[in-house]
Short mmCIF file of C-alpha atoms and ligand atoms in Angstrom, two decimals:
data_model
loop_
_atom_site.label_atom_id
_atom_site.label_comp_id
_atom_site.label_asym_id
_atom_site.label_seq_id
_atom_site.Cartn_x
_atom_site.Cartn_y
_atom_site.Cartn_z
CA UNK O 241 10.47 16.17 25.21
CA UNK O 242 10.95 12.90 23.19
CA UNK O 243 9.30 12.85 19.71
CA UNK O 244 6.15 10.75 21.25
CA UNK O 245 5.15 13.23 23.33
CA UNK O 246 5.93 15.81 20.66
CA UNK O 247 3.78 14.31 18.09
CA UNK O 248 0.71 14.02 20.73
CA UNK O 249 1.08 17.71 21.57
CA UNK O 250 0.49 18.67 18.01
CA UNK O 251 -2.58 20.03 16.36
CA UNK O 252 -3.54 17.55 13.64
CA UNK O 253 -6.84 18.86 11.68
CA UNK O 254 -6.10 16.55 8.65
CA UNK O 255 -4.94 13.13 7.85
CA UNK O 256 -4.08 11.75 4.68
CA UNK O 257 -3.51 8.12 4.68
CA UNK O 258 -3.16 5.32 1.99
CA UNK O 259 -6.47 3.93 1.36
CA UNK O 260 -5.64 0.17 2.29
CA UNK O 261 -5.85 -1.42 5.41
CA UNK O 262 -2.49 -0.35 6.52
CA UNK O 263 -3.64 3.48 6.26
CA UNK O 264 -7.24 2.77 7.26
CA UNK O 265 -6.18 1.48 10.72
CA UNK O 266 -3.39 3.78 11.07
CA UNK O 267 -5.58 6.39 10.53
CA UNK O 268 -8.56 4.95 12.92
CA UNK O 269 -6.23 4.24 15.70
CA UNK O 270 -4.91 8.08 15.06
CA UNK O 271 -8.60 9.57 15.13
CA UNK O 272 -9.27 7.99 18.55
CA UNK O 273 -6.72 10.76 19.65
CA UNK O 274 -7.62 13.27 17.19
CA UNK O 275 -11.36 12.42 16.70
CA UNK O 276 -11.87 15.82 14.75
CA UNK O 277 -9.25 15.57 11.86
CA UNK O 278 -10.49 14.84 8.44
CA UNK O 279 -9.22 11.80 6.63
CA UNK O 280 -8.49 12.10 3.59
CA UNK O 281 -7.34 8.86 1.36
CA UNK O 282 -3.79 9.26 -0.97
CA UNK O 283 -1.70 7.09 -3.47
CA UNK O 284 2.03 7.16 -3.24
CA UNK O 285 2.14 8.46 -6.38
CA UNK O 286 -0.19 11.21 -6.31
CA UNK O 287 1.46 12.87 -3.05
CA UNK O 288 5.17 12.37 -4.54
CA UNK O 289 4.10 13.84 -8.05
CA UNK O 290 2.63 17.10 -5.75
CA UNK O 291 -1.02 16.34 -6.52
CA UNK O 292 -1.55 17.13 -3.04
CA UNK O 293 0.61 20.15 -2.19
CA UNK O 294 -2.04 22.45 -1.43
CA UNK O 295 -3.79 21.00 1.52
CA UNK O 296 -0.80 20.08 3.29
CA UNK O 297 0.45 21.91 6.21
CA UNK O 298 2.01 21.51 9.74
CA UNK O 299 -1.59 20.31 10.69
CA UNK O 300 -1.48 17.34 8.52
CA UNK O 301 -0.39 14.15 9.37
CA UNK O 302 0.84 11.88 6.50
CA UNK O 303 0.48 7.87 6.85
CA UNK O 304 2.17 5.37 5.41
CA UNK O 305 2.46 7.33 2.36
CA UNK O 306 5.60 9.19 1.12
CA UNK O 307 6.58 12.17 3.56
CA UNK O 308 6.24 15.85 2.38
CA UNK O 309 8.21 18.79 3.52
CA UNK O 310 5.02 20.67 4.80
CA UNK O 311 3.70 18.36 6.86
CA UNK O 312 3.35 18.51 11.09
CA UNK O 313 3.53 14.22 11.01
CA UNK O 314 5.06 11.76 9.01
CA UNK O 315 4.04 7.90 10.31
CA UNK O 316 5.64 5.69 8.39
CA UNK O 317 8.20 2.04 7.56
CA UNK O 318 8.54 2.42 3.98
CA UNK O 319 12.62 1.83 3.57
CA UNK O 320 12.19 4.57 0.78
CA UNK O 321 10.61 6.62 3.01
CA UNK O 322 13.58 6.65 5.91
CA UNK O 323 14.97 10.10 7.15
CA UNK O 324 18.34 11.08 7.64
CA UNK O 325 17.02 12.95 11.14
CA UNK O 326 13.97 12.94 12.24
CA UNK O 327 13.09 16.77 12.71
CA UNK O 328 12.92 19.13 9.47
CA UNK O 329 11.88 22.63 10.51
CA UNK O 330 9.07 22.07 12.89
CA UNK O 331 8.04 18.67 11.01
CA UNK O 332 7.61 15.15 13.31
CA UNK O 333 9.04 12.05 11.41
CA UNK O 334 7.91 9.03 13.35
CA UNK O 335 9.59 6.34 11.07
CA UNK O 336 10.19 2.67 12.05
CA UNK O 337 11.20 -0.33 10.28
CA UNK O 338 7.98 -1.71 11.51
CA UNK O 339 5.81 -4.52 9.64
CA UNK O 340 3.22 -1.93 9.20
CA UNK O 341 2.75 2.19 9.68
CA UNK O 342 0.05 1.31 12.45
CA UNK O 343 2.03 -0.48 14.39
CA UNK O 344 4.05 2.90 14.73
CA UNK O 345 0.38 4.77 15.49
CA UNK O 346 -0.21 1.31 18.00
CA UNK O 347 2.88 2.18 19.70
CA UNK O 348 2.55 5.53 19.57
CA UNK O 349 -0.80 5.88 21.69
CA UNK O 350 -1.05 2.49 23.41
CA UNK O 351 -0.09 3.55 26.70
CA UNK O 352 -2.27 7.09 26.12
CA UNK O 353 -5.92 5.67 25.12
CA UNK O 354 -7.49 2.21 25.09
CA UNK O 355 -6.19 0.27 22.04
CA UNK O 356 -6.52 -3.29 23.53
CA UNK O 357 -9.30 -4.16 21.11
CA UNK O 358 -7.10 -3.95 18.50
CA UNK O 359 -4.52 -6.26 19.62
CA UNK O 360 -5.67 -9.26 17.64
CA UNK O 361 -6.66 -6.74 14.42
CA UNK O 362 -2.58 -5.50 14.59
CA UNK O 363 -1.39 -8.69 14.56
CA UNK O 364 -3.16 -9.77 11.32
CA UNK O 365 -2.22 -6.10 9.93
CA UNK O 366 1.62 -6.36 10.49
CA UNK O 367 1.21 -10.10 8.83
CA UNK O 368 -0.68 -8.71 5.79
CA UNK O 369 1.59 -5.63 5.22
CA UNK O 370 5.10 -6.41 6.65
CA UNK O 371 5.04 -10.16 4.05
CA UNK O 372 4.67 -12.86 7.31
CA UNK O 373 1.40 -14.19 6.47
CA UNK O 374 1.60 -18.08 5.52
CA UNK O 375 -0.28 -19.99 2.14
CA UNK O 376 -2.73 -21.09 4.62
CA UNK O 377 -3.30 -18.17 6.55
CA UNK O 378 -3.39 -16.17 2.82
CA UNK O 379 -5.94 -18.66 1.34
CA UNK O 380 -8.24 -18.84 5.13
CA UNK O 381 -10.45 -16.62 5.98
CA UNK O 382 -9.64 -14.52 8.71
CA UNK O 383 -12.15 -11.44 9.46
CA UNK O 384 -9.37 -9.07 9.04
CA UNK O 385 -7.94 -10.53 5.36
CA UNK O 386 -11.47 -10.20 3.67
CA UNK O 387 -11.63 -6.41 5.72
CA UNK O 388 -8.08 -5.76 3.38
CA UNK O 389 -9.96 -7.12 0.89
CA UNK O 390 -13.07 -4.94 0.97
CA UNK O 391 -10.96 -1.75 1.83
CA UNK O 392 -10.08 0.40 -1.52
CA UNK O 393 -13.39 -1.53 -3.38
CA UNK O 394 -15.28 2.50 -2.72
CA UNK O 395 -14.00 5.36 -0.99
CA UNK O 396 -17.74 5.56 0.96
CA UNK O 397 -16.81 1.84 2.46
CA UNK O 398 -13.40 2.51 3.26
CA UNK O 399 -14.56 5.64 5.31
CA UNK O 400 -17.22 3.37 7.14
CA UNK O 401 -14.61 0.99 7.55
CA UNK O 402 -12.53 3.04 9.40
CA UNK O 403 -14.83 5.05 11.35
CA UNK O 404 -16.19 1.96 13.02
CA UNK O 405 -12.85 0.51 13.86
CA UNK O 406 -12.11 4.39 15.10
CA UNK O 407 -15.38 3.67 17.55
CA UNK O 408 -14.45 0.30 18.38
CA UNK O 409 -16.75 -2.26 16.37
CA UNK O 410 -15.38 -5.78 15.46
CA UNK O 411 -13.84 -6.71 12.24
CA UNK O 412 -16.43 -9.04 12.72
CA UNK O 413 -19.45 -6.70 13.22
CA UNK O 414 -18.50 -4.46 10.96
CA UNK O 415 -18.34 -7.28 7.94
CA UNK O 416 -21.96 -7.43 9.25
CA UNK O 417 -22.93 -3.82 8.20
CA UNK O 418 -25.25 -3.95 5.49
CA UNK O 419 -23.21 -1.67 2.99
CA UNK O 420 -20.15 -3.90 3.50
CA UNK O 421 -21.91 -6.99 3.99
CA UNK O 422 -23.23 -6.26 0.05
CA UNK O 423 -19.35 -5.18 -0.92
CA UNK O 424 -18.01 -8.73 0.89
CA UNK O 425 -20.37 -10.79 -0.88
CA UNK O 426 -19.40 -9.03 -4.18
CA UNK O 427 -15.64 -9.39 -3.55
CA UNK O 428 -15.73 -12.51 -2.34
CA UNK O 429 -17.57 -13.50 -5.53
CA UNK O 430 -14.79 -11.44 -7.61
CA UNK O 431 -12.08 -13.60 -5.96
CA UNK O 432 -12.80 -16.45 -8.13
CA UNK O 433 -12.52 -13.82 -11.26
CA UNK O 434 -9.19 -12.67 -10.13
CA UNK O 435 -7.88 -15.89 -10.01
CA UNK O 436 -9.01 -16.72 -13.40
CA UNK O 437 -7.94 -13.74 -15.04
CA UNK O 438 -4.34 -13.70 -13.10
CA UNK O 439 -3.74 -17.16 -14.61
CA UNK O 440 -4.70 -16.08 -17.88
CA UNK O 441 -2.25 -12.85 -17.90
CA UNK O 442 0.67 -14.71 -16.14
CA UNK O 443 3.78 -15.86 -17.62
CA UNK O 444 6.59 -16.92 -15.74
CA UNK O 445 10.44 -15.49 -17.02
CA UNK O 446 13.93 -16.34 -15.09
CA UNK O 447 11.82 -17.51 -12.14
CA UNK O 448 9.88 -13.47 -12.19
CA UNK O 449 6.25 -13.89 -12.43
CA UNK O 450 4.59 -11.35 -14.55
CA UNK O 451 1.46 -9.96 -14.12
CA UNK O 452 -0.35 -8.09 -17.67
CA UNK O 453 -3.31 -6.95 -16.00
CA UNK O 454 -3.32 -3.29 -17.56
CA UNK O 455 -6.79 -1.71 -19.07
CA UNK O 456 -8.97 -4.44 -17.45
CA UNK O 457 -9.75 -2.59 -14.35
CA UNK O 458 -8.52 -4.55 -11.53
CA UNK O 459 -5.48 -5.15 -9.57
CA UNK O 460 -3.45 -7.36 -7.17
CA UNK O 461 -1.20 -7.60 -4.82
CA UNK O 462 1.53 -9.94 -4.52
CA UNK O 463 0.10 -12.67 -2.69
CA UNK O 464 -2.49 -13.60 -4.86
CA UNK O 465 -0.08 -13.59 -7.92
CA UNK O 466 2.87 -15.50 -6.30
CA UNK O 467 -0.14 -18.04 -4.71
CA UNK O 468 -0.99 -19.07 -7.93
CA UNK O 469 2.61 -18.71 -9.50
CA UNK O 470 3.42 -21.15 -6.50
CA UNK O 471 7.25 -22.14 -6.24
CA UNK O 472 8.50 -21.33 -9.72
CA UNK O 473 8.57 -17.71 -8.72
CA UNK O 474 11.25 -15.69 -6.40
CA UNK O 475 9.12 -12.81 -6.88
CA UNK O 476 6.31 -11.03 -9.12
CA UNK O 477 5.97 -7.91 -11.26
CA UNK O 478 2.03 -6.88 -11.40
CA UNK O 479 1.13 -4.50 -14.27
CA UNK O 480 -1.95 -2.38 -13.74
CA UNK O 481 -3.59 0.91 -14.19
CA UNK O 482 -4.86 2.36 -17.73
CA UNK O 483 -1.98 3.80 -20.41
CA UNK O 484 -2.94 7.19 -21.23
CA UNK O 485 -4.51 8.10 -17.71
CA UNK O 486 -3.50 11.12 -15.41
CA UNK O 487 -3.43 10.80 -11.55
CA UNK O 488 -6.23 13.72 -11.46
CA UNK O 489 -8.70 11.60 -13.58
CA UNK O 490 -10.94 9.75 -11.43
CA UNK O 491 -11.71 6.77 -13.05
CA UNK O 492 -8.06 5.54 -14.44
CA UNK O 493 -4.92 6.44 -13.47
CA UNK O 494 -1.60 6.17 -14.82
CA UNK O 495 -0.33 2.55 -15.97
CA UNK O 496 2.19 1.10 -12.92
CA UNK O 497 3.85 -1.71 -12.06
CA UNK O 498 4.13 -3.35 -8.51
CA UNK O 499 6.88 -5.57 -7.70
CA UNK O 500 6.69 -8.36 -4.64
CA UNK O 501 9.04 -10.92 -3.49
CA UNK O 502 7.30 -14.16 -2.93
CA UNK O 503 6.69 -14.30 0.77
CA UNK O 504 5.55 -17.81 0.63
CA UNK O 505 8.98 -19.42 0.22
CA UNK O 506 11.02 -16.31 1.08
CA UNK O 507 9.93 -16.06 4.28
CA UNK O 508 12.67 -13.57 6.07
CA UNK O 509 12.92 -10.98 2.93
CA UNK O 510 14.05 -11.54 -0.46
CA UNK O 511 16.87 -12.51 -2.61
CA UNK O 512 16.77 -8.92 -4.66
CA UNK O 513 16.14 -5.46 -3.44
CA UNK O 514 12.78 -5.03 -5.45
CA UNK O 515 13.45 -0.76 -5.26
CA UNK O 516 16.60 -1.26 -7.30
CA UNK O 517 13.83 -1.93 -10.54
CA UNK O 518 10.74 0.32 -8.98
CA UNK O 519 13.58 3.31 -8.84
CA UNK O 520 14.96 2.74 -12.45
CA UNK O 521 13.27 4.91 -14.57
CA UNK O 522 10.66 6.86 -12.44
CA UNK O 523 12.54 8.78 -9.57
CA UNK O 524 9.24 8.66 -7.99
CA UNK O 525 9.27 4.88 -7.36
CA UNK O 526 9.89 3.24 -4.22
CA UNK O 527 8.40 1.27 -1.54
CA UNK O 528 10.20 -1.62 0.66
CA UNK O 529 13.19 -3.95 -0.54
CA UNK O 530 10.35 -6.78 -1.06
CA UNK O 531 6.86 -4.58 -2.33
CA UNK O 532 7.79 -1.74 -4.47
CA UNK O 533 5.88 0.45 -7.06
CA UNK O 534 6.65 2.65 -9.70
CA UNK O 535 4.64 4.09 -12.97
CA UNK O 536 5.51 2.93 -16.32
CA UNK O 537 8.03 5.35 -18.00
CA UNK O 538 8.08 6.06 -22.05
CA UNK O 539 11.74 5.43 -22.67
CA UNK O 540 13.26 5.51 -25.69
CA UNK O 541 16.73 3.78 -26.36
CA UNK O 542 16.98 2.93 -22.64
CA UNK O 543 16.04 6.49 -21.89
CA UNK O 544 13.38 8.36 -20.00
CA UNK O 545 11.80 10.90 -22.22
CA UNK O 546 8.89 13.02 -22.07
CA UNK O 547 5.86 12.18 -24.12
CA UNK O 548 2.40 10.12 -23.86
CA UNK O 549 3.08 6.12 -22.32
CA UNK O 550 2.16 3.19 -25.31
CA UNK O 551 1.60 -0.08 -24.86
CA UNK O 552 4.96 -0.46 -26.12
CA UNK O 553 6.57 1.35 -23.29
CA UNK O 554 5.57 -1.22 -21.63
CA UNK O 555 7.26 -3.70 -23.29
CA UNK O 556 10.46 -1.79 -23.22
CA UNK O 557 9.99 -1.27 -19.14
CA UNK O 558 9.44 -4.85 -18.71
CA UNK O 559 12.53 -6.14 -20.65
CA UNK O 560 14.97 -3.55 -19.15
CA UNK O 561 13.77 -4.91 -15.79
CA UNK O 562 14.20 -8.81 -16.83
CA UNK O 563 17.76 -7.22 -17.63
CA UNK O 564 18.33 -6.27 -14.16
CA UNK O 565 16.98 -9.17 -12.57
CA UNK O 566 18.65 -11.41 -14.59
CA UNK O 567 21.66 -9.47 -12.75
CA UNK O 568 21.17 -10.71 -9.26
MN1 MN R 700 2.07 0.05 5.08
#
């Protein structure tokens, strides 16, 4: 039996996917084969910290989200995330150097259940998360960028979200439903906010834009941040989260760092492997070569130690990695 057919014969009762559009539609397309399984939205750092140990089992699938032992299916393209085989003990590992996890669901049960609908949806999808998308494209407004956009604003949208694209509505009809219509409106407003505050947090060192947006309670991705950086940049280094959170508070959680290469001008990959700083100091880190993440370390002296993260930790993170960089 070849590891397609192997995955569809399984028994999935739970998904847990990453809660942006990546996972959503991964985990949509997946439900139209599995319509019972219960999604349930995970951080990269929260499953590889063990968070989530207890409700996984050989009837979980994990997507696009760090792979764990117990699980029945592992979807992902994360280069971190590659196995050396792709069976351990009774687990499916359907990994791909894909532009984005659903493609690998897309592929997976295109030829098993209607996905055609979707066609137009994937293509946008593998732009947004596998780094092809253009300046113009980025700054447009294409149904499926402002869905990205909307996804991760509330857990109860980003359910909606992908239950309708599960049932086949429209990006475009479902940007109509009232709840999401209000949350659209709101982000699109925010967008202007974002920009401002980016600007005002961004300094530019050894052509590395970086990002302070920690304890104000939003984030970004890369494309926003090297948009505005424009061509001074070869890539960016996003600060966010709250110092002093834990992963089980519900609010906050634990200051990070994200690191992208600037698509815009680099338009087949990077000129540094962005893991080399995400994997530094927290073993945890990882990602792809050109969008990585990690959490912010207290070091001391160059060294991981184990006590509460300061402000200054930051600091220290930030200038170790300029050290690096400045190495490529
Ligand atoms: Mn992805």
């Amino acid at each position: 039996m070849d590891m397609y057919t192997k995955a569809l014969n399984l028994d999935i009762e739970k998904i847990i996917t990453d809660s942006d559009l990546d996972g959503v539609v991964t985990a949509a397309i997946l439900k139209r084969w599995w319509p019972d399984a219960e999604v349930i939205f995970g951080h990269p750092g929260n499953l590889r910290a063990g968070t989530m140990d207890e409700i996984i089992d050989r009837k979980t699938a994990i997507c696009d989200l760090p792979r764990h032992p117990n699980c029945g299916l592992s979807i992902d393209h994360h280069k971190s995330n590659e196995p050396h085989e792709n069976t351990i003990e009774n687990s499916i590992i359907l990994w791909e150097p894909t532009p984005s996890a659903a493609r690998i669901a897309y592929n997976l049960l295109k030829n098993k259940i209607d996905l055609s609908d979707l066609s137009e949806t994937m293509i946008w999808v593998d732009k947004l998360d596998g780094g092809s998308i253009s300046i113009d494209e980025f700054k447009g407004n294409n149904p499926v960028l402002w869905l990205g956009r909307v996804i991760g604003e509330s857990e109860e949208n980003t359910t909606t979200i992908l239950e309708n694209i599960q049932n086949r509505v429209s990006i475009e009809e479902i940007l109509e439903l009232p709840d999401i219509k209000l949350e659209l409106r709101e982000r699109m407003a925010k967008q202007e906010y974002l920009n401002r505050t980016i600007r005002e947090n961004l300094s530019i060192v050894d052509r590395l834009a970086i990002v302070r947006l920690e304890n104000l309670k939003i984030r970004s991705n890369g494309y926003l941040v090297t948009a505005i950086a424009g061509e001074e940049c070869d890539a960016c280094m996003v600060i966010h989260g709250d110092t002093g959170a834990n992963f089980d508070d519900d609010d906050n959680y634990p200051v990070s760092a994200s690191f992208y290469t600037n698509s815009f001008i680099h338009k087949t990959g990077g000129i540094f492997d962005l893991t080399k700083l995400a994997t530094n100091f927290d073993k945890n880190g990882g990602g792809h070569a050109n969008a990585c993440g990690c959490r912010i370390k207290p070091i001391d002296e160059k060294i991981v130690t184990d006590r509460e993260v300061t402000n200054g930790d930051i600091d220290s993170n930030i200038n170790e990695w300029l050290d690096i960089w400045s190495q490529r």
